[in-house]
Structures are given as C-alpha cells and as structure tokens.
C-alpha cells in the first residue's frame, strides 16, 4: 500500500510537470503571434508598367495620405507579403526624404512624380536606419515594397506606375 501511494504521488508530480511545460510552450507561441507587429489594411491596387506601358506587376497597397499615416508608414510592421506594399500620397510634388527608423523590414522605396514616373529607387534599405533616403527629384508619391521587388520585376527609374483610379 505504501508503494502504491508513492507511485500515485510520482504520477501526480509527472502530470504537473507536463502541464507546466505545456503551459510555458503555449505562452511562447502566444507571444510570438502577438509579436507580429502592427497590422495594416491593403485597400487599393497599383501596377508597375514597362516602357511599352504593359503591366509588369500589380500589388495591393495600404494608403498613407495624411501626416499621421505617412509618419507611421511601415514602422513596427514585421511581415509584408511579396504582393503588398504601401502608397504614400503627398499634397503636392516636392523633394522628399524617407528613413527606416523603427522599420524592421528591408524595403525597396520608389519615389514617383505626379506623372507616375519613377524618379528614384532605393533598393534593399537597411532596417532601423536613420539615414535619409531622398527622392533626388520632386515626387508626389512614394511606394514601399519588400526588398528585392525592383530587381525581381526588373523595375527601373524612368518606368511608370499606374496609380489607383480613385486616390483618396
């Protein structure tokens, strides 16, 4: 009888350890899921065009058309699907400058003038960098995509972008 009591206690201790380990594992998974960063909503599409005006690639974009949204951009966004991006819309064409502070993703940044022409591309930007990435020429729009997008789709300065029909 004494042996039976010890084995029952041992079984309870073993079950307790299993529950403790399982509980810790579940918490880690929850933290990882919560650590995906800020989420954004993709509401429009835009297309990159080759010199003949044919569509090279179309992506869904989130729109940043006011000062607060432009300031946030893709900051604290940890994941960006390859067919998604962000379109920044400014009130007027002007020299623009971006940086990567609080942005954990490496991006390709396209500066686009009011005619839809890509005037500057910064490829494979460095996450969290506070270096200024300038348009070089006046621009009204900026598009951010995953790094390598411009190379994988052979998008170059001077090419055009078909912006969403109904810009906000």
Short mmCIF file of C-alpha atoms in Angstrom, two decimals:
data_model
loop_
_atom_site.label_atom_id
_atom_site.label_comp_id
_atom_site.label_asym_id
_atom_site.label_seq_id
_atom_site.Cartn_x
_atom_site.Cartn_y
_atom_site.Cartn_z
CA UNK A 1 0.00 0.00 0.00
CA UNK A 2 2.83 2.35 0.81
CA UNK A 3 4.36 1.68 -2.64
CA UNK A 4 1.04 2.44 -4.34
CA UNK A 5 0.82 5.83 -2.59
CA UNK A 6 4.33 6.76 -3.74
CA UNK A 7 3.60 5.82 -7.34
CA UNK A 8 0.40 7.92 -7.23
CA UNK A 9 2.37 10.89 -5.93
CA UNK A 10 5.00 10.32 -8.59
CA UNK A 11 2.30 10.22 -11.25
CA UNK A 12 0.81 13.49 -9.96
CA UNK A 13 4.23 15.17 -9.99
CA UNK A 14 4.85 13.91 -13.53
CA UNK A 15 1.45 15.22 -14.72
CA UNK A 16 2.14 18.55 -13.00
CA UNK A 17 5.48 18.89 -14.80
CA UNK A 18 3.85 18.06 -18.14
CA UNK A 19 1.17 20.70 -17.57
CA UNK A 20 3.79 23.26 -16.59
CA UNK A 21 5.86 22.57 -19.71
CA UNK A 22 2.76 22.63 -21.92
CA UNK A 23 1.65 25.91 -20.35
CA UNK A 24 5.02 27.54 -20.99
CA UNK A 25 5.06 26.36 -24.59
CA UNK A 26 1.60 27.80 -25.21
CA UNK A 27 2.62 31.15 -23.76
CA UNK A 28 5.69 31.36 -26.02
CA UNK A 29 3.51 30.69 -29.05
CA UNK A 30 1.06 33.39 -28.00
CA UNK A 31 3.87 35.90 -27.51
CA UNK A 32 5.27 35.11 -30.96
CA UNK A 33 1.82 35.56 -32.51
CA UNK A 34 1.33 38.86 -30.70
CA UNK A 35 4.82 39.98 -31.80
CA UNK A 36 3.86 40.10 -35.49
CA UNK A 37 3.89 43.88 -35.14
CA UNK A 38 1.39 46.41 -36.32
CA UNK A 39 -1.04 45.24 -38.98
CA UNK A 40 -2.11 47.34 -41.95
CA UNK A 41 -5.06 47.13 -44.32
CA UNK A 42 -4.49 46.84 -48.07
CA UNK A 43 -7.33 48.68 -49.81
CA UNK A 44 -6.15 49.55 -53.33
CA UNK A 45 -4.08 48.18 -56.21
CA UNK A 46 -1.37 49.79 -58.30
CA UNK A 47 0.64 48.47 -61.24
CA UNK A 48 4.22 48.89 -62.36
CA UNK A 49 4.50 49.34 -66.13
CA UNK A 50 7.31 48.53 -68.57
CA UNK A 51 8.45 51.17 -71.12
CA UNK A 52 5.76 49.94 -73.56
CA UNK A 53 3.07 50.62 -70.94
CA UNK A 54 2.39 46.94 -70.25
CA UNK A 55 1.81 45.76 -66.69
CA UNK A 56 4.89 44.14 -65.13
CA UNK A 57 3.40 43.59 -61.70
CA UNK A 58 0.33 44.59 -59.70
CA UNK A 59 0.36 44.87 -55.92
CA UNK A 60 -2.20 45.67 -53.25
CA UNK A 61 -1.32 48.73 -51.21
CA UNK A 62 -2.21 50.34 -47.95
CA UNK A 63 -2.73 54.08 -48.34
CA UNK A 64 -0.93 56.70 -46.25
CA UNK A 65 -2.48 60.02 -47.26
CA UNK A 66 -2.35 62.15 -44.12
CA UNK A 67 0.53 63.29 -41.94
CA UNK A 68 -0.03 60.72 -39.17
CA UNK A 69 -0.28 57.78 -41.61
CA UNK A 70 2.78 58.98 -43.55
CA UNK A 71 4.76 59.34 -40.33
CA UNK A 72 3.87 55.77 -39.28
CA UNK A 73 4.34 54.17 -42.70
CA UNK A 74 5.55 50.60 -42.23
CA UNK A 75 7.07 51.28 -38.80
CA UNK A 76 6.65 48.29 -36.48
CA UNK A 77 5.32 46.09 -39.30
CA UNK A 78 7.23 42.79 -39.08
CA UNK A 79 5.74 40.99 -42.10
CA UNK A 80 4.86 42.22 -45.57
CA UNK A 81 3.69 39.75 -48.23
CA UNK A 82 5.55 39.95 -51.54
CA UNK A 83 2.47 41.19 -53.42
CA UNK A 84 1.72 44.00 -50.97
CA UNK A 85 3.10 47.45 -50.27
CA UNK A 86 2.30 50.94 -49.06
CA UNK A 87 1.49 54.01 -51.16
CA UNK A 88 2.29 57.39 -49.61
CA UNK A 89 0.36 60.28 -51.14
CA UNK A 90 1.53 63.86 -50.63
CA UNK A 91 -0.48 67.03 -51.26
CA UNK A 92 1.98 68.35 -53.83
CA UNK A 93 5.08 67.35 -55.73
CA UNK A 94 8.25 68.24 -53.80
CA UNK A 95 11.68 66.85 -52.87
CA UNK A 96 11.01 64.02 -50.41
CA UNK A 97 13.12 62.18 -47.88
CA UNK A 98 12.38 58.94 -46.01
CA UNK A 99 14.19 56.96 -43.33
CA UNK A 100 13.87 53.48 -41.84
CA UNK A 101 13.66 54.32 -38.11
CA UNK A 102 11.54 51.72 -36.28
CA UNK A 103 11.05 49.79 -39.52
CA UNK A 104 12.19 46.16 -39.05
CA UNK A 105 11.82 45.24 -42.74
CA UNK A 106 14.30 45.84 -45.53
CA UNK A 107 12.35 47.60 -48.29
CA UNK A 108 12.56 48.90 -51.83
CA UNK A 109 11.41 52.52 -51.90
CA UNK A 110 10.12 54.06 -55.14
CA UNK A 111 9.78 57.85 -55.46
CA UNK A 112 7.20 58.70 -58.13
CA UNK A 113 6.38 62.10 -59.66
CA UNK A 114 2.87 63.41 -60.33
CA UNK A 115 3.03 61.96 -63.88
CA UNK A 116 3.51 58.46 -62.46
CA UNK A 117 7.19 58.24 -63.45
CA UNK A 118 9.60 56.55 -61.05
CA UNK A 119 12.27 59.19 -60.40
CA UNK A 120 14.31 57.30 -57.78
CA UNK A 121 14.55 53.78 -56.36
CA UNK A 122 16.31 52.90 -53.12
CA UNK A 123 16.83 49.12 -53.08
CA UNK A 124 17.27 46.83 -50.09
CA UNK A 125 17.14 49.54 -47.45
CA UNK A 126 18.69 48.90 -44.07
CA UNK A 127 16.14 48.23 -41.31
CA UNK A 128 16.11 50.76 -38.43
CA UNK A 129 18.49 53.12 -40.27
CA UNK A 130 18.12 56.84 -39.64
CA UNK A 131 19.94 57.75 -42.87
CA UNK A 132 17.92 59.95 -45.21
CA UNK A 133 16.80 58.32 -48.45
CA UNK A 134 15.97 61.16 -50.83
CA UNK A 135 13.91 61.41 -53.99
CA UNK A 136 16.64 63.32 -55.85
CA UNK A 137 13.87 64.97 -57.89
CA UNK A 138 10.45 66.26 -56.86
CA UNK A 139 7.96 63.46 -56.17
CA UNK A 140 4.33 63.29 -55.10
CA UNK A 141 4.07 59.57 -54.31
CA UNK A 142 6.23 57.00 -52.59
CA UNK A 143 5.75 53.24 -52.81
CA UNK A 144 7.33 50.83 -50.34
CA UNK A 145 7.61 47.12 -51.16
CA UNK A 146 9.63 44.21 -49.84
CA UNK A 147 13.33 44.36 -50.57
CA UNK A 148 14.32 42.85 -53.89
CA UNK A 149 10.98 43.67 -55.53
CA UNK A 150 12.52 46.09 -58.04
CA UNK A 151 15.23 43.60 -59.04
CA UNK A 152 12.93 40.57 -59.27
CA UNK A 153 10.50 42.51 -61.50
CA UNK A 154 13.21 44.46 -63.39
CA UNK A 155 11.69 47.80 -62.39
CA UNK A 156 13.94 50.76 -63.14
CA UNK A 157 13.94 54.51 -62.76
CA UNK A 158 12.08 56.18 -65.63
CA UNK A 159 9.39 53.49 -65.76
CA UNK A 160 5.79 54.35 -64.92
CA UNK A 161 3.32 53.37 -62.25
CA UNK A 162 -0.45 53.13 -62.80
CA UNK A 163 -1.84 54.54 -59.58
CA UNK A 164 -5.24 53.59 -58.14
CA UNK A 165 -8.11 55.17 -60.09
CA UNK A 166 -9.70 56.68 -57.05
CA UNK A 167 -6.98 58.13 -54.89
CA UNK A 168 -8.25 59.31 -51.52
#
